Amino acid sequence: MGTQNLIVINGNEFSFEPGETILEVARKNDIDIPTLCHLKGTTPTGSCRVCVVEVEGARSLVASCATPVSNNMVVHTESPPIIQARKVIIQLLLSSGNHNCAIRGSDGQDWTQFQLKVQKDDDSSELCPVWGDCRLQDLAYRYQVSGEKFLATETETPMETVNPFILRDFSRCINCGRCVQACNEIQVNNAINFGYRGSSTKIIAAGDRPLKDSDCVFCGECVQVCPVGALVEKDVRYQVRPWETEQIRTTCSYCGVGCQLYLHIKDNQVIKITGVEDVPPNYGNLCVKGRFGFHFISSTERLTTPLIKENGSFRDATWEEALDLVANRLNKIKDEHGPDSIGVLTSARITNEENYIANKFARGILKTNNIDHCARL
Ligand code: SF4
Ligand code: SF4
Ligand code: SF4
Ligand code: FES
């Protein structure tokens, strides 16, 4: 193997680009290495160790997400020592804090007591709000372990429920740091970071204040990247399980950036919104409006019919009546004062095609070049 930039993974040879990590080369070649703390596009922290692999000649297992590839490296990704190490890591994570989903197990535990504990921990009779949509739970099933091997440790910090959109449940945080990476390196809001030390370590905002009293702008990026149930959308908690929703891809209609998002729909209602990963222009990121500003869709206060103002108050009208009125008024203004007495303002909230039609309408029908767009303001 004299050629440059070659690595062997699980007996197969692959080429790599200088600077790539073992994880990146493996994923590029469809070799699955599990991860928890790794967040694509940010500086690797190597904190969870779930991604450990064996490198021949290395003294211990290495974190594949944080280890750059070197020429002629020989790597194994699923050997018995690796599997054993991952099992212990997952067991430790499951036993620290409140991971009362099914994989916590109920051996030797009275089921009623277990349910009462769930109710006490979550203020709900249901299991963890992200049951069925949790990377730690996925790994527990994959490696067939539960959290009962080690003594369970409880978290003192109470749930933070005072924020408008985000609920923080410190008892489920595994301190993976993905939220910190997302906030600081992707959204560059620098609102949260690790605080305290040792077993007291927790994610804090503004010297350990609620998110609402910090620099947080509630973009919700941290919620989207949290692999467990430590950060959840406040309105969604216990309202829906992942398999009950249909995901429909669409474009955010709030501004001209055109972020790609998924509407999570249940019973014909939008329940939550997430960004579409790996797709331009937003690559999964959203702002507060795109992520949380969707309740208007089902609002009973939405207009369902045109309104015409008469004698200072509005009355319902048909579309035909409303359009006739507008056409007559525009014609009258044009006849009396000329086409340049009319101006048309369009919006970033409508589509390119609709803006194009507005442009045609102004120049071709009204015969004025007075047309502008709110995005220029
Ligand atoms: S919502 Fe956005 S700004 Fe606030 S902590 Fe999360 S990532 Fe940071
Ligand atoms: S809140 Fe979630 S993303 Fe942040 S450190 Fe805890 S588990 Fe990780
Ligand atoms: S998510 Fe925010 S930035 Fe993206 S299109 Fe919607 S409003 Fe614009
Ligand atoms: S994913 Fe590599 S250390 Fe966590």
Tab-separated table of C-alpha atoms and ligand atoms in Angstrom:
chain	number	residue	atom	x	y	z
A	1	MET	CA	0.000	0.000	0.000
A	2	GLY	CA	2.577	2.558	-1.145
A	3	THR	CA	0.147	5.032	-2.754
A	4	GLN	CA	-0.611	8.271	-0.916
A	5	ASN	CA	-3.893	9.043	0.840
A	6	LEU	CA	-5.169	5.525	1.340
A	7	ILE	CA	-6.763	4.059	4.457
A	8	VAL	CA	-8.059	0.560	5.209
A	9	ILE	CA	-11.391	0.323	7.035
A	10	ASN	CA	-12.691	-3.114	7.973
A	11	GLY	CA	-10.375	-4.720	5.396
A	12	ASN	CA	-11.305	-2.438	2.473
A	13	GLU	CA	-9.125	0.273	1.018
A	14	PHE	CA	-10.453	3.839	0.603
A	15	SER	CA	-8.916	7.107	-0.540
A	16	PHE	CA	-9.223	10.256	1.543
A	17	GLU	CA	-8.665	14.002	1.366
A	18	PRO	CA	-6.074	15.471	3.755
A	19	GLY	CA	-7.745	16.759	6.934
A	20	GLU	CA	-10.685	14.350	6.818
A	21	THR	CA	-11.526	12.442	9.976
A	22	ILE	CA	-11.987	8.673	10.190
A	23	LEU	CA	-15.723	9.273	10.635
A	24	GLU	CA	-15.942	11.412	7.493
A	25	VAL	CA	-14.133	8.860	5.353
A	26	ALA	CA	-16.272	6.045	6.775
A	27	ARG	CA	-19.565	7.897	6.174
A	28	LYS	CA	-18.503	8.889	2.673
A	29	ASN	CA	-18.165	5.177	1.970
A	30	ASP	CA	-21.412	4.098	3.680
A	31	ILE	CA	-19.690	2.568	6.696
A	32	ASP	CA	-21.871	3.198	9.708
A	33	ILE	CA	-20.192	4.442	12.879
A	34	PRO	CA	-22.657	5.538	15.586
A	35	THR	CA	-22.322	9.060	17.009
A	36	LEU	CA	-24.015	11.200	19.619
A	37	CYS	CA	-22.026	14.406	20.112
A	38	HIS	CA	-20.766	14.792	16.540
A	39	LEU	CA	-22.413	17.691	14.698
A	40	LYS	CA	-21.561	17.995	11.034
A	41	GLY	CA	-19.904	21.277	10.083
A	42	THR	CA	-18.710	22.145	13.606
A	43	THR	CA	-15.461	21.578	15.512
A	44	PRO	CA	-15.409	18.005	16.839
A	45	THR	CA	-15.512	17.840	20.628
A	46	GLY	CA	-15.017	14.082	21.035
A	47	SER	CA	-17.047	14.174	24.225
A	48	CYS	CA	-19.374	11.173	24.078
A	49	ARG	CA	-16.899	8.504	22.835
A	50	VAL	CA	-19.682	6.472	21.217
A	51	CYS	CA	-17.869	6.711	17.889
A	52	VAL	CA	-14.737	4.937	19.127
A	53	VAL	CA	-12.867	2.715	16.658
A	54	GLU	CA	-9.709	0.620	16.750
A	55	VAL	CA	-6.680	1.937	14.898
A	56	GLU	CA	-3.939	-0.654	14.505
A	57	GLY	CA	-0.845	0.458	16.407
A	58	ALA	CA	-2.771	2.943	18.632
A	59	ARG	CA	-2.572	2.382	22.392
A	60	SER	CA	-6.320	2.765	22.975
A	61	LEU	CA	-9.578	3.156	21.098
A	62	VAL	CA	-9.870	6.550	19.389
A	63	ALA	CA	-12.850	8.839	18.756
A	64	SER	CA	-13.367	8.585	15.001
A	65	CYS	CA	-15.125	11.984	14.812
A	66	ALA	CA	-12.080	13.793	16.174
A	67	THR	CA	-9.211	11.747	14.671
A	68	PRO	CA	-7.798	12.869	11.325
A	69	VAL	CA	-6.967	10.114	8.895
A	70	SER	CA	-3.315	9.481	8.065
A	71	ASN	CA	-1.861	7.523	5.215
A	72	ASN	CA	-1.894	3.722	5.539
A	73	MET	CA	-4.032	3.828	8.688
A	74	VAL	CA	-5.809	0.525	9.379
A	75	VAL	CA	-9.145	0.911	11.162
A	76	HIS	CA	-11.773	-1.470	12.563
A	77	THR	CA	-15.221	-0.104	13.364
A	78	GLU	CA	-17.167	-2.994	14.950
A	79	SER	CA	-14.663	-5.315	16.683
A	80	PRO	CA	-15.564	-6.952	20.051
A	81	PRO	CA	-13.582	-4.402	22.161
A	82	ILE	CA	-15.327	-1.533	20.332
A	83	ILE	CA	-18.751	-3.029	20.878
A	84	GLN	CA	-17.961	-3.603	24.552
A	85	ALA	CA	-16.768	0.010	24.967
A	86	ARG	CA	-19.878	1.395	23.268
A	87	LYS	CA	-22.135	-0.766	25.451
A	88	VAL	CA	-20.571	0.605	28.641
A	89	ILE	CA	-20.799	4.214	27.387
A	90	ILE	CA	-24.478	3.813	26.527
A	91	GLN	CA	-25.211	2.104	29.852
A	92	LEU	CA	-23.516	4.942	31.740
A	93	LEU	CA	-25.479	7.570	29.822
A	94	LEU	CA	-28.755	5.712	30.421
A	95	SER	CA	-28.151	5.432	34.138
A	96	SER	CA	-27.271	9.098	34.588
A	97	GLY	CA	-30.390	11.217	34.742
A	98	ASN	CA	-33.926	10.444	33.791
A	99	HIS	CA	-34.054	8.023	30.870
A	100	ASN	CA	-37.262	6.278	31.804
A	101	CYS	CA	-38.126	4.991	28.373
A	102	ALA	CA	-38.610	1.300	27.720
A	103	ILE	CA	-34.888	0.613	27.413
A	104	ARG	CA	-34.437	1.624	31.072
A	105	GLY	CA	-35.965	-1.812	31.719
A	106	SER	CA	-38.335	-2.857	34.456
A	107	ASP	CA	-36.591	-5.997	35.740
A	108	GLY	CA	-37.343	-6.491	39.416
A	109	GLN	CA	-39.210	-3.189	39.476
A	110	ASP	CA	-42.840	-2.932	40.338
A	111	TRP	CA	-44.605	-1.636	37.217
A	112	THR	CA	-46.952	0.607	39.194
A	113	GLN	CA	-44.007	2.176	41.006
A	114	PHE	CA	-42.309	2.689	37.677
A	115	GLN	CA	-45.361	4.427	36.236
A	116	LEU	CA	-45.703	6.610	39.340
A	117	LYS	CA	-42.079	7.654	38.928
A	118	VAL	CA	-42.684	8.522	35.286
A	119	GLN	CA	-45.617	10.663	36.377
A	120	LYS	CA	-43.519	12.395	39.022
A	121	ASP	CA	-40.559	13.026	36.701
A	122	ASP	CA	-42.529	14.245	33.737
A	123	ASP	CA	-45.767	15.524	35.162
A	124	SER	CA	-47.358	13.146	32.694
A	125	SER	CA	-48.418	9.517	32.725
A	126	GLU	CA	-46.594	8.946	29.453
A	127	LEU	CA	-43.021	7.869	28.854
A	128	CYS	CA	-40.344	10.328	27.717
A	129	PRO	CA	-41.708	12.887	25.213
A	130	VAL	CA	-39.176	11.854	22.570
A	131	TRP	CA	-39.750	8.114	22.994
A	132	GLY	CA	-39.301	6.704	19.495
A	133	ASP	CA	-37.270	9.692	18.286
A	134	CYS	CA	-34.150	9.507	20.438
A	135	ARG	CA	-30.595	8.692	19.344
A	136	LEU	CA	-29.673	7.296	22.780
A	137	GLN	CA	-32.681	4.990	22.734
A	138	ASP	CA	-31.766	3.891	19.194
A	139	LEU	CA	-28.259	2.984	20.370
A	140	ALA	CA	-29.579	1.134	23.416
A	141	TYR	CA	-31.649	-1.065	21.112
A	142	ARG	CA	-28.803	-1.442	18.635
A	143	TYR	CA	-26.353	-2.602	21.316
A	144	GLN	CA	-29.021	-4.347	23.426
A	145	VAL	CA	-28.339	-2.630	26.742
A	146	SER	CA	-30.476	-0.955	29.383
A	147	GLY	CA	-29.658	1.587	32.086
A	148	GLU	CA	-29.891	-0.840	34.973
A	149	LYS	CA	-26.274	-1.995	35.031
A	150	PHE	CA	-25.079	1.061	36.956
A	151	LEU	CA	-26.561	2.867	39.921
A	152	ALA	CA	-28.946	5.533	38.664
A	153	THR	CA	-28.041	9.134	39.418
A	154	GLU	CA	-30.712	11.806	39.584
A	155	THR	CA	-30.511	15.409	38.394
A	156	GLU	CA	-31.279	18.155	40.882
A	157	THR	CA	-31.963	20.925	38.348
A	158	PRO	CA	-35.703	21.302	37.723
A	159	MET	CA	-37.193	21.495	34.262
A	160	GLU	CA	-37.134	25.017	32.756
A	161	THR	CA	-40.638	25.697	31.519
A	162	VAL	CA	-40.696	29.506	31.534
A	163	ASN	CA	-39.434	30.014	27.966
A	164	PRO	CA	-41.931	30.803	25.232
A	165	PHE	CA	-40.956	28.067	22.770
A	166	ILE	CA	-38.384	25.737	24.297
A	167	LEU	CA	-38.611	23.425	27.278
A	168	ARG	CA	-35.294	22.446	28.878
A	169	ASP	CA	-35.279	19.148	30.762
A	170	PHE	CA	-31.851	18.912	32.426
A	171	SER	CA	-32.638	15.438	33.766
A	172	ARG	CA	-32.376	14.073	30.219
A	173	CYS	CA	-29.310	16.038	29.121
A	174	ILE	CA	-26.308	13.837	28.308
A	175	ASN	CA	-23.946	16.843	28.066
A	176	CYS	CA	-23.074	15.974	24.504
A	177	GLY	CA	-22.650	19.678	23.653
A	178	ARG	CA	-24.408	19.553	20.274
A	179	CYS	CA	-26.691	22.416	21.322
A	180	VAL	CA	-23.657	24.510	22.266
A	181	GLN	CA	-21.992	23.797	18.913
A	182	ALA	CA	-25.199	24.611	17.047
A	183	CYS	CA	-25.767	27.858	18.938
A	184	ASN	CA	-22.158	29.051	18.845
A	185	GLU	CA	-20.817	27.737	15.554
A	186	ILE	CA	-23.863	27.367	13.277
A	187	GLN	CA	-26.224	30.137	14.363
A	188	VAL	CA	-23.379	32.119	15.984
A	189	ASN	CA	-25.693	33.390	18.714
A	190	ASN	CA	-23.345	32.382	21.557
A	191	ALA	CA	-26.295	32.161	23.941
A	192	ILE	CA	-25.420	28.889	25.693
A	193	ASN	CA	-22.338	27.060	26.890
A	194	PHE	CA	-21.152	24.490	29.418
A	195	GLY	CA	-21.268	25.707	33.013
A	196	TYR	CA	-19.947	24.357	36.342
A	197	ARG	CA	-17.620	21.352	36.507
A	198	GLY	CA	-17.533	17.579	37.054
A	199	SER	CA	-20.838	15.940	37.920
A	200	SER	CA	-22.446	19.395	38.248
A	201	THR	CA	-21.743	20.224	34.598
A	202	LYS	CA	-24.778	21.569	32.786
A	203	ILE	CA	-25.634	23.725	29.815
A	204	ILE	CA	-26.178	27.298	30.965
A	205	ALA	CA	-27.298	30.570	29.411
A	206	ALA	CA	-26.258	34.033	30.672
A	207	GLY	CA	-24.706	32.869	33.951
A	208	ASP	CA	-27.333	30.171	34.535
A	209	ARG	CA	-30.513	32.063	33.759
A	210	PRO	CA	-33.505	30.898	31.741
A	211	LEU	CA	-33.102	31.146	27.956
A	212	LYS	CA	-35.680	33.915	27.858
A	213	ASP	CA	-33.364	36.136	29.975
A	214	SER	CA	-30.297	35.476	27.837
A	215	ASP	CA	-29.062	36.293	24.321
A	216	CYS	CA	-31.148	33.380	22.997
A	217	VAL	CA	-33.194	34.378	19.954
A	218	PHE	CA	-35.280	31.177	20.021
A	219	CYS	CA	-34.163	29.986	16.634
A	220	GLY	CA	-34.590	26.456	18.027
A	221	GLU	CA	-31.448	25.166	16.346
A	222	CYS	CA	-30.449	23.588	19.672
A	223	VAL	CA	-33.755	21.714	19.826
A	224	GLN	CA	-33.306	20.320	16.332
A	225	VAL	CA	-29.818	18.962	17.104
A	226	CYS	CA	-30.485	17.625	20.613
A	227	PRO	CA	-30.222	13.837	20.261
A	228	VAL	CA	-32.355	13.104	23.345
A	229	GLY	CA	-35.340	14.644	25.142
A	230	ALA	CA	-33.442	17.424	26.929
A	231	LEU	CA	-34.655	20.177	24.588
A	232	VAL	CA	-38.146	19.963	23.170
A	233	GLU	CA	-40.586	22.337	21.544
A	234	LYS	CA	-42.789	23.477	24.411
A	235	ASP	CA	-46.081	23.197	22.533
A	236	VAL	CA	-45.300	19.769	21.114
A	237	ARG	CA	-44.334	17.999	24.330
A	238	TYR	CA	-46.632	14.991	24.758
A	239	GLN	CA	-48.901	16.241	21.975
A	240	VAL	CA	-47.578	13.898	19.350
A	241	ARG	CA	-45.377	10.858	18.809
A	242	PRO	CA	-43.113	10.842	15.734
A	243	TRP	CA	-44.885	7.971	13.986
A	244	GLU	CA	-48.218	9.819	14.198
A	245	THR	CA	-47.113	12.656	11.931
A	246	GLU	CA	-46.686	12.996	8.213
A	247	GLN	CA	-43.768	15.171	7.058
A	248	ILE	CA	-44.377	17.490	4.147
A	249	ARG	CA	-41.494	19.412	2.613
A	250	THR	CA	-42.126	23.024	1.720
A	251	THR	CA	-40.542	26.490	1.547
A	252	CYS	CA	-40.841	28.963	4.406
A	253	SER	CA	-43.102	31.808	3.381
A	254	TYR	CA	-41.925	34.428	5.882
A	255	CYS	CA	-39.051	35.960	3.936
A	256	GLY	CA	-37.141	35.829	0.693
A	257	VAL	CA	-34.380	33.495	1.957
A	258	GLY	CA	-36.621	30.577	1.036
A	259	CYS	CA	-35.560	28.149	3.778
A	260	GLN	CA	-36.509	24.529	3.182
A	261	LEU	CA	-38.558	22.979	5.949
A	262	TYR	CA	-40.679	20.012	6.920
A	263	LEU	CA	-44.193	20.544	8.221
A	264	HIS	CA	-45.016	17.771	10.718
A	265	ILE	CA	-48.736	17.203	10.241
A	266	LYS	CA	-51.203	15.376	12.458
A	267	ASP	CA	-54.968	15.400	11.852
A	268	ASN	CA	-54.516	18.049	9.148
A	269	GLN	CA	-52.793	20.413	11.600
A	270	VAL	CA	-49.181	21.561	11.616
A	271	ILE	CA	-47.745	20.312	14.921
A	272	LYS	CA	-44.130	21.330	14.504
A	273	ILE	CA	-41.560	22.427	11.935
A	274	THR	CA	-37.996	21.273	11.325
A	275	GLY	CA	-35.387	22.359	8.774
A	276	VAL	CA	-34.438	20.088	5.877
A	277	GLU	CA	-30.843	18.947	6.493
A	278	ASP	CA	-28.136	19.118	3.802
A	279	VAL	CA	-30.228	21.192	1.393
A	280	PRO	CA	-29.610	24.841	0.385
A	281	PRO	CA	-30.195	27.619	1.204
A	282	ASN	CA	-30.509	26.890	4.935
A	283	TYR	CA	-29.009	23.384	5.359
A	284	GLY	CA	-31.440	22.580	8.182
A	285	ASN	CA	-31.195	25.908	10.023
A	286	LEU	CA	-34.273	28.044	10.651
A	287	CYS	CA	-35.028	31.294	12.441
A	288	VAL	CA	-37.668	31.764	15.125
A	289	LYS	CA	-40.358	32.698	12.602
A	290	GLY	CA	-39.789	29.745	10.313
A	291	ARG	CA	-39.596	27.233	13.156
A	292	PHE	CA	-42.182	28.441	15.634
A	293	GLY	CA	-44.425	30.893	13.815
A	294	PHE	CA	-46.953	28.463	12.407
A	295	HIS	CA	-49.965	28.681	14.712
A	296	PHE	CA	-51.603	31.238	12.441
A	297	ILE	CA	-52.198	28.442	9.915
A	298	SER	CA	-54.974	26.911	12.023
A	299	SER	CA	-56.107	30.131	13.697
A	300	THR	CA	-59.856	30.547	13.836
A	301	GLU	CA	-59.271	34.300	13.412
A	302	ARG	CA	-57.972	33.931	9.855
A	303	LEU	CA	-59.973	35.695	7.176
A	304	THR	CA	-61.906	33.242	5.067
A	305	THR	CA	-63.685	35.747	2.866
A	306	PRO	CA	-62.861	39.222	1.461
A	307	LEU	CA	-64.047	42.185	3.528
A	308	ILE	CA	-65.305	45.506	2.171
A	309	LYS	CA	-65.220	48.588	4.390
A	310	GLU	CA	-68.477	50.564	4.342
A	311	ASN	CA	-69.368	53.425	6.665
A	312	GLY	CA	-66.331	52.708	8.832
A	313	SER	CA	-66.879	48.997	9.364
A	314	PHE	CA	-66.142	45.817	7.432
A	315	ARG	CA	-68.692	43.467	5.907
A	316	ASP	CA	-68.202	40.064	4.269
A	317	ALA	CA	-68.047	40.079	0.466
A	318	THR	CA	-67.627	37.581	-2.345
A	319	TRP	CA	-64.372	37.485	-4.331
A	320	GLU	CA	-66.217	38.660	-7.438
A	321	GLU	CA	-67.628	41.671	-5.616
A	322	ALA	CA	-64.275	42.559	-4.019
A	323	LEU	CA	-62.287	42.226	-7.253
A	324	ASP	CA	-64.869	44.288	-9.184
A	325	LEU	CA	-64.663	47.022	-6.571
A	326	VAL	CA	-60.834	47.156	-6.694
A	327	ALA	CA	-60.803	47.108	-10.527
A	328	ASN	CA	-63.358	49.938	-10.725
A	329	ARG	CA	-61.494	52.061	-8.183
A	330	LEU	CA	-58.135	51.574	-9.933
A	331	ASN	CA	-59.663	52.428	-13.318
A	332	LYS	CA	-61.265	55.551	-11.851
A	333	ILE	CA	-57.972	56.743	-10.294
A	334	LYS	CA	-56.133	56.023	-13.544
A	335	ASP	CA	-58.694	57.920	-15.632
A	336	GLU	CA	-58.819	60.927	-13.335
A	337	HIS	CA	-55.127	61.238	-12.326
A	338	GLY	CA	-53.102	59.136	-14.790
A	339	PRO	CA	-51.394	55.745	-14.340
A	340	ASP	CA	-48.438	57.198	-12.423
A	341	SER	CA	-50.769	58.154	-9.596
A	342	ILE	CA	-50.855	54.429	-8.743
A	343	GLY	CA	-48.038	52.452	-7.131
A	344	VAL	CA	-47.775	48.711	-6.462
A	345	LEU	CA	-45.897	47.237	-3.509
A	346	THR	CA	-45.235	43.507	-3.538
A	347	SER	CA	-43.958	41.203	-0.842
A	348	ALA	CA	-41.241	38.729	0.028
A	349	ARG	CA	-43.952	36.526	1.474
A	350	ILE	CA	-45.342	35.665	-1.925
A	351	THR	CA	-43.691	33.483	-4.543
A	352	ASN	CA	-41.432	34.605	-7.397
A	353	GLU	CA	-44.239	33.733	-9.795
A	354	GLU	CA	-46.711	35.904	-7.904
A	355	ASN	CA	-44.214	38.781	-7.856
A	356	TYR	CA	-43.756	38.328	-11.605
A	357	ILE	CA	-47.519	38.530	-12.140
A	358	ALA	CA	-47.676	41.692	-9.982
A	359	ASN	CA	-44.928	43.204	-12.157
A	360	LYS	CA	-46.884	42.333	-15.343
A	361	PHE	CA	-50.067	43.730	-13.820
A	362	ALA	CA	-48.393	47.053	-12.889
A	363	ARG	CA	-46.551	47.614	-16.155
A	364	GLY	CA	-48.883	45.876	-18.629
A	365	ILE	CA	-52.368	46.592	-17.221
A	366	LEU	CA	-52.018	49.655	-15.012
A	367	LYS	CA	-49.343	51.095	-17.354
A	368	THR	CA	-47.092	52.342	-14.548
A	369	ASN	CA	-43.514	51.548	-13.615
A	370	ASN	CA	-44.254	52.401	-9.980
A	371	ILE	CA	-43.642	48.951	-8.595
A	372	ASP	CA	-41.423	48.043	-5.669
A	373	HIS	CA	-40.767	45.252	-3.196
A	374	CYS	CA	-40.608	45.245	0.597
A	375	ALA	CA	-37.235	43.459	0.556
A	376	ARG	CA	-35.616	46.692	-0.700
A	377	LEU	CA	-36.702	48.672	2.352
B	1	SF4	S1	-32.725	28.733	20.460
B	1	SF4	FE1	-31.055	29.347	19.108
B	1	SF4	S2	-30.160	31.083	20.153
B	1	SF4	FE2	-31.413	30.043	21.668
B	1	SF4	S3	-30.021	28.655	22.721
B	1	SF4	FE3	-30.978	27.508	21.048
B	1	SF4	S4	-29.550	27.711	19.333
B	1	SF4	FE4	-29.025	29.288	20.828
B	2	SF4	S1	-29.355	19.739	25.826
B	2	SF4	FE1	-29.330	18.082	24.313
B	2	SF4	S2	-27.847	18.760	22.776
B	2	SF4	FE2	-27.496	19.994	24.616
B	2	SF4	S3	-25.900	18.939	25.743
B	2	SF4	FE3	-27.861	18.240	26.558
B	2	SF4	S4	-28.329	16.408	25.390
B	2	SF4	FE4	-26.737	17.466	24.264
B	3	SF4	S1	-36.840	30.388	8.370
B	3	SF4	FE1	-36.480	32.550	8.792
B	3	SF4	S2	-34.766	33.099	7.435
B	3	SF4	FE2	-35.613	31.166	6.652
B	3	SF4	S3	-37.123	31.797	5.062
B	3	SF4	FE3	-38.231	31.560	7.031
B	3	SF4	S4	-38.245	33.620	7.919
B	3	SF4	FE4	-36.666	33.603	6.318
B	4	FES	S1	-19.530	11.247	18.270
B	4	FES	FE1	-17.394	11.094	18.440
B	4	FES	S2	-16.998	11.401	20.503
B	4	FES	FE2	-19.149	11.691	20.334
